[in-house]
Amino acid sequence: MTTTTATRHDRRMYAIMNRPDLQALSRTAARRRAWVAAHVVLTAASVALWLGSVHLGPLWMSCALLALVLPWCVAMGAINGATRGLLELRDRMLDERQLHERDRVRAVAHRITLGMLVSVAAVTGLAAWLGGIRFDGALLFPVLFALLVVHWMLPAWVACLRVQDDAPDEADELG
């Protein structure tokens, strides 16, 4: 980490993302998978509620969406803590290994997103060709919005799933 050019904001964000007291939340691979799964479910529910409130308009969907904000933020914070801010910190706050890992995470997430886009395009093209189905804006917008959210969140999910377990402390080995 190069701190010579780090701003006060950089140092504060680094401290938040690397709090030792919160590392227990994501110490094991099982815990990290659980946080990612919870975040995926919360994100999917949020997208569904937002789309429902925009297109259908019931007030309860907006209220339910607001109720999901806090758990979503907690899960996102756990993911950022597990990755130690890999995707949130500026380049100057990461060492070469972390910069390389961030590039790898983004490449893997990009490949997954590309596969999803190709699959959606193939399915819609095949359905239109075989069944004569016309896709209009009513279906197109929700699908594209969901893909946008996946494209936005996938690097964080991939980064969290790729984190290696910390080496056990000597006190843990003896006790």
Short mmCIF file of C-alpha atoms in Angstrom, two decimals:
data_model
loop_
_atom_site.label_atom_id
_atom_site.label_comp_id
_atom_site.label_asym_id
_atom_site.label_seq_id
_atom_site.Cartn_x
_atom_site.Cartn_y
_atom_site.Cartn_z
CA MET A 1 0.00 0.00 0.00
CA THR A 2 1.33 3.38 -0.93
CA THR A 3 0.21 5.91 1.66
CA THR A 4 2.39 8.81 0.50
CA THR A 5 -0.35 10.08 -1.81
CA ALA A 6 -3.26 8.81 0.27
CA THR A 7 -5.83 11.40 1.23
CA ARG A 8 -7.65 11.50 4.53
CA HIS A 9 -10.66 9.94 2.77
CA ASP A 10 -8.45 7.11 1.43
CA ARG A 11 -7.08 6.35 4.89
CA ARG A 12 -10.56 6.43 6.44
CA MET A 13 -12.01 4.09 3.81
CA TYR A 14 -9.04 1.74 4.21
CA ALA A 15 -9.61 1.66 7.97
CA ILE A 16 -13.31 0.94 7.52
CA MET A 17 -12.72 -1.85 5.00
CA ASN A 18 -10.02 -3.48 7.14
CA ARG A 19 -11.54 -3.41 10.63
CA PRO A 20 -10.11 -6.41 12.50
CA ASP A 21 -13.13 -6.67 14.80
CA LEU A 22 -15.42 -7.35 11.81
CA GLN A 23 -13.18 -9.93 10.12
CA ALA A 24 -14.88 -12.74 12.06
CA LEU A 25 -18.04 -12.15 10.00
CA SER A 26 -16.30 -13.54 6.93
CA ARG A 27 -13.44 -15.61 8.27
CA THR A 28 -14.49 -18.88 6.62
CA ALA A 29 -15.53 -19.73 3.08
CA ALA A 30 -18.93 -20.92 4.34
CA ARG A 31 -19.61 -17.54 5.96
CA ARG A 32 -18.55 -15.69 2.82
CA ARG A 33 -20.80 -17.89 0.68
CA ALA A 34 -23.68 -17.22 3.09
CA TRP A 35 -23.13 -13.44 2.85
CA VAL A 36 -23.03 -13.60 -0.94
CA ALA A 37 -26.16 -15.77 -1.05
CA ALA A 38 -27.98 -13.39 1.30
CA HIS A 39 -26.88 -10.41 -0.79
CA VAL A 40 -27.99 -12.07 -4.03
CA VAL A 41 -31.42 -12.79 -2.54
CA LEU A 42 -31.75 -9.26 -1.12
CA THR A 43 -30.66 -7.75 -4.44
CA ALA A 44 -33.10 -9.90 -6.43
CA ALA A 45 -35.93 -9.03 -4.04
CA SER A 46 -35.04 -5.34 -4.25
CA VAL A 47 -35.01 -5.41 -8.05
CA ALA A 48 -38.34 -7.25 -8.14
CA LEU A 49 -39.92 -4.84 -5.65
CA TRP A 50 -38.59 -1.77 -7.45
CA LEU A 51 -39.79 -3.02 -10.83
CA GLY A 52 -43.14 -3.94 -9.29
CA SER A 53 -43.56 -0.55 -7.68
CA VAL A 54 -42.68 1.23 -10.92
CA HIS A 55 -44.89 -0.87 -13.20
CA LEU A 56 -47.68 -1.96 -10.87
CA GLY A 57 -47.67 0.90 -8.39
CA PRO A 58 -48.81 -0.58 -5.05
CA LEU A 59 -47.51 1.34 -2.05
CA TRP A 60 -46.63 -1.80 -0.08
CA MET A 61 -43.91 -2.65 -2.63
CA SER A 62 -42.18 0.66 -2.03
CA CYS A 63 -42.40 0.15 1.74
CA ALA A 64 -41.03 -3.37 1.44
CA LEU A 65 -38.19 -2.05 -0.71
CA LEU A 66 -37.31 0.49 1.96
CA ALA A 67 -37.31 -2.30 4.56
CA LEU A 68 -34.68 -4.17 2.49
CA VAL A 69 -32.24 -1.26 2.34
CA LEU A 70 -30.65 -1.83 5.76
CA PRO A 71 -30.14 -5.62 5.42
CA TRP A 72 -28.81 -5.08 1.88
CA CYS A 73 -26.30 -2.51 3.17
CA VAL A 74 -25.20 -4.80 6.01
CA ALA A 75 -24.63 -7.67 3.59
CA MET A 76 -22.75 -5.37 1.19
CA GLY A 77 -20.62 -4.16 4.10
CA ALA A 78 -19.80 -7.75 5.06
CA ILE A 79 -18.78 -8.46 1.46
CA ASN A 80 -16.61 -5.33 1.32
CA GLY A 81 -15.06 -6.31 4.65
CA ALA A 82 -14.38 -9.83 3.43
CA THR A 83 -12.60 -8.50 0.36
CA ARG A 84 -10.92 -5.79 2.45
CA GLY A 85 -12.22 -3.14 0.09
CA LEU A 86 -10.72 -4.69 -3.03
CA LEU A 87 -13.29 -3.10 -5.32
CA GLU A 88 -14.05 0.00 -3.27
CA LEU A 89 -10.60 1.38 -2.46
CA ARG A 90 -8.64 3.54 -4.87
CA ASP A 91 -5.62 2.14 -6.70
CA ARG A 92 -3.15 4.01 -4.51
CA MET A 93 -4.44 2.15 -1.44
CA LEU A 94 -3.87 -1.33 -2.91
CA ASP A 95 -0.62 -3.21 -3.38
CA GLU A 96 0.35 -4.96 -6.62
CA ARG A 97 -1.11 -8.30 -5.54
CA GLN A 98 -4.45 -6.66 -4.73
CA LEU A 99 -4.49 -4.74 -8.01
CA HIS A 100 -3.84 -7.99 -9.88
CA GLU A 101 -6.60 -9.77 -7.94
CA ARG A 102 -9.03 -6.92 -8.66
CA ASP A 103 -8.26 -7.24 -12.38
CA ARG A 104 -8.82 -11.03 -12.19
CA VAL A 105 -12.13 -10.57 -10.35
CA ARG A 106 -13.35 -8.07 -12.92
CA ALA A 107 -12.33 -10.38 -15.76
CA VAL A 108 -14.19 -13.35 -14.26
CA ALA A 109 -17.28 -11.22 -13.58
CA HIS A 110 -17.11 -9.85 -17.12
CA ARG A 111 -17.04 -13.37 -18.58
CA ILE A 112 -20.03 -14.41 -16.47
CA THR A 113 -21.99 -11.31 -17.48
CA LEU A 114 -21.09 -11.87 -21.12
CA GLY A 115 -22.36 -15.45 -20.86
CA MET A 116 -25.62 -14.22 -19.36
CA LEU A 117 -26.07 -11.60 -22.08
CA VAL A 118 -25.38 -14.14 -24.84
CA SER A 119 -27.83 -16.58 -23.21
CA VAL A 120 -30.59 -13.98 -22.93
CA ALA A 121 -30.00 -12.84 -26.52
CA ALA A 122 -30.04 -16.45 -27.77
CA VAL A 123 -33.21 -17.35 -25.87
CA THR A 124 -35.09 -14.24 -26.99
CA GLY A 125 -33.88 -14.63 -30.57
CA LEU A 126 -34.81 -18.30 -30.64
CA ALA A 127 -38.23 -17.61 -29.10
CA ALA A 128 -38.89 -14.87 -31.64
CA TRP A 129 -37.71 -17.03 -34.53
CA LEU A 130 -39.50 -20.27 -33.56
CA GLY A 131 -42.61 -18.92 -31.91
CA GLY A 132 -43.05 -15.61 -33.64
CA ILE A 133 -43.03 -13.91 -30.23
CA ARG A 134 -42.52 -10.16 -30.29
CA PHE A 135 -40.73 -8.66 -27.33
CA ASP A 136 -41.86 -5.21 -26.44
CA GLY A 137 -40.75 -2.73 -23.78
CA ALA A 138 -42.92 -4.32 -21.11
CA LEU A 139 -40.62 -7.34 -20.96
CA LEU A 140 -37.46 -5.79 -22.32
CA PHE A 141 -36.95 -3.15 -19.62
CA PRO A 142 -37.18 -5.50 -16.60
CA VAL A 143 -34.79 -8.00 -18.19
CA LEU A 144 -32.27 -5.32 -19.15
CA PHE A 145 -32.54 -3.69 -15.73
CA ALA A 146 -31.95 -7.02 -13.98
CA LEU A 147 -28.91 -7.65 -16.20
CA LEU A 148 -27.60 -4.18 -15.39
CA VAL A 149 -27.87 -4.87 -11.66
CA VAL A 150 -26.12 -8.23 -12.07
CA HIS A 151 -23.36 -6.54 -14.08
CA TRP A 152 -22.97 -3.98 -11.29
CA MET A 153 -22.97 -6.43 -8.35
CA LEU A 154 -21.22 -9.48 -9.83
CA PRO A 155 -17.63 -8.25 -9.28
CA ALA A 156 -18.31 -7.90 -5.53
CA TRP A 157 -19.88 -11.36 -5.35
CA VAL A 158 -17.03 -12.94 -7.32
CA ALA A 159 -14.41 -11.15 -5.22
CA CYS A 160 -15.99 -12.37 -2.00
CA LEU A 161 -16.20 -15.95 -3.25
CA ARG A 162 -12.54 -15.86 -4.35
CA VAL A 163 -11.15 -14.67 -0.99
CA GLN A 164 -8.82 -17.20 0.58
CA ASP A 165 -9.20 -18.15 4.24
CA ASP A 166 -6.80 -16.40 6.59
CA ALA A 167 -4.00 -18.51 7.99
CA PRO A 168 -4.93 -19.63 11.50
CA ASP A 169 -3.29 -17.74 14.34
CA GLU A 170 -0.79 -19.55 16.55
CA ALA A 171 -3.19 -19.08 19.48
CA ASP A 172 -5.93 -20.81 17.47
CA GLU A 173 -3.65 -23.75 16.69
CA LEU A 174 -2.59 -24.19 20.32
CA GLY A 175 -6.05 -23.68 21.84
#
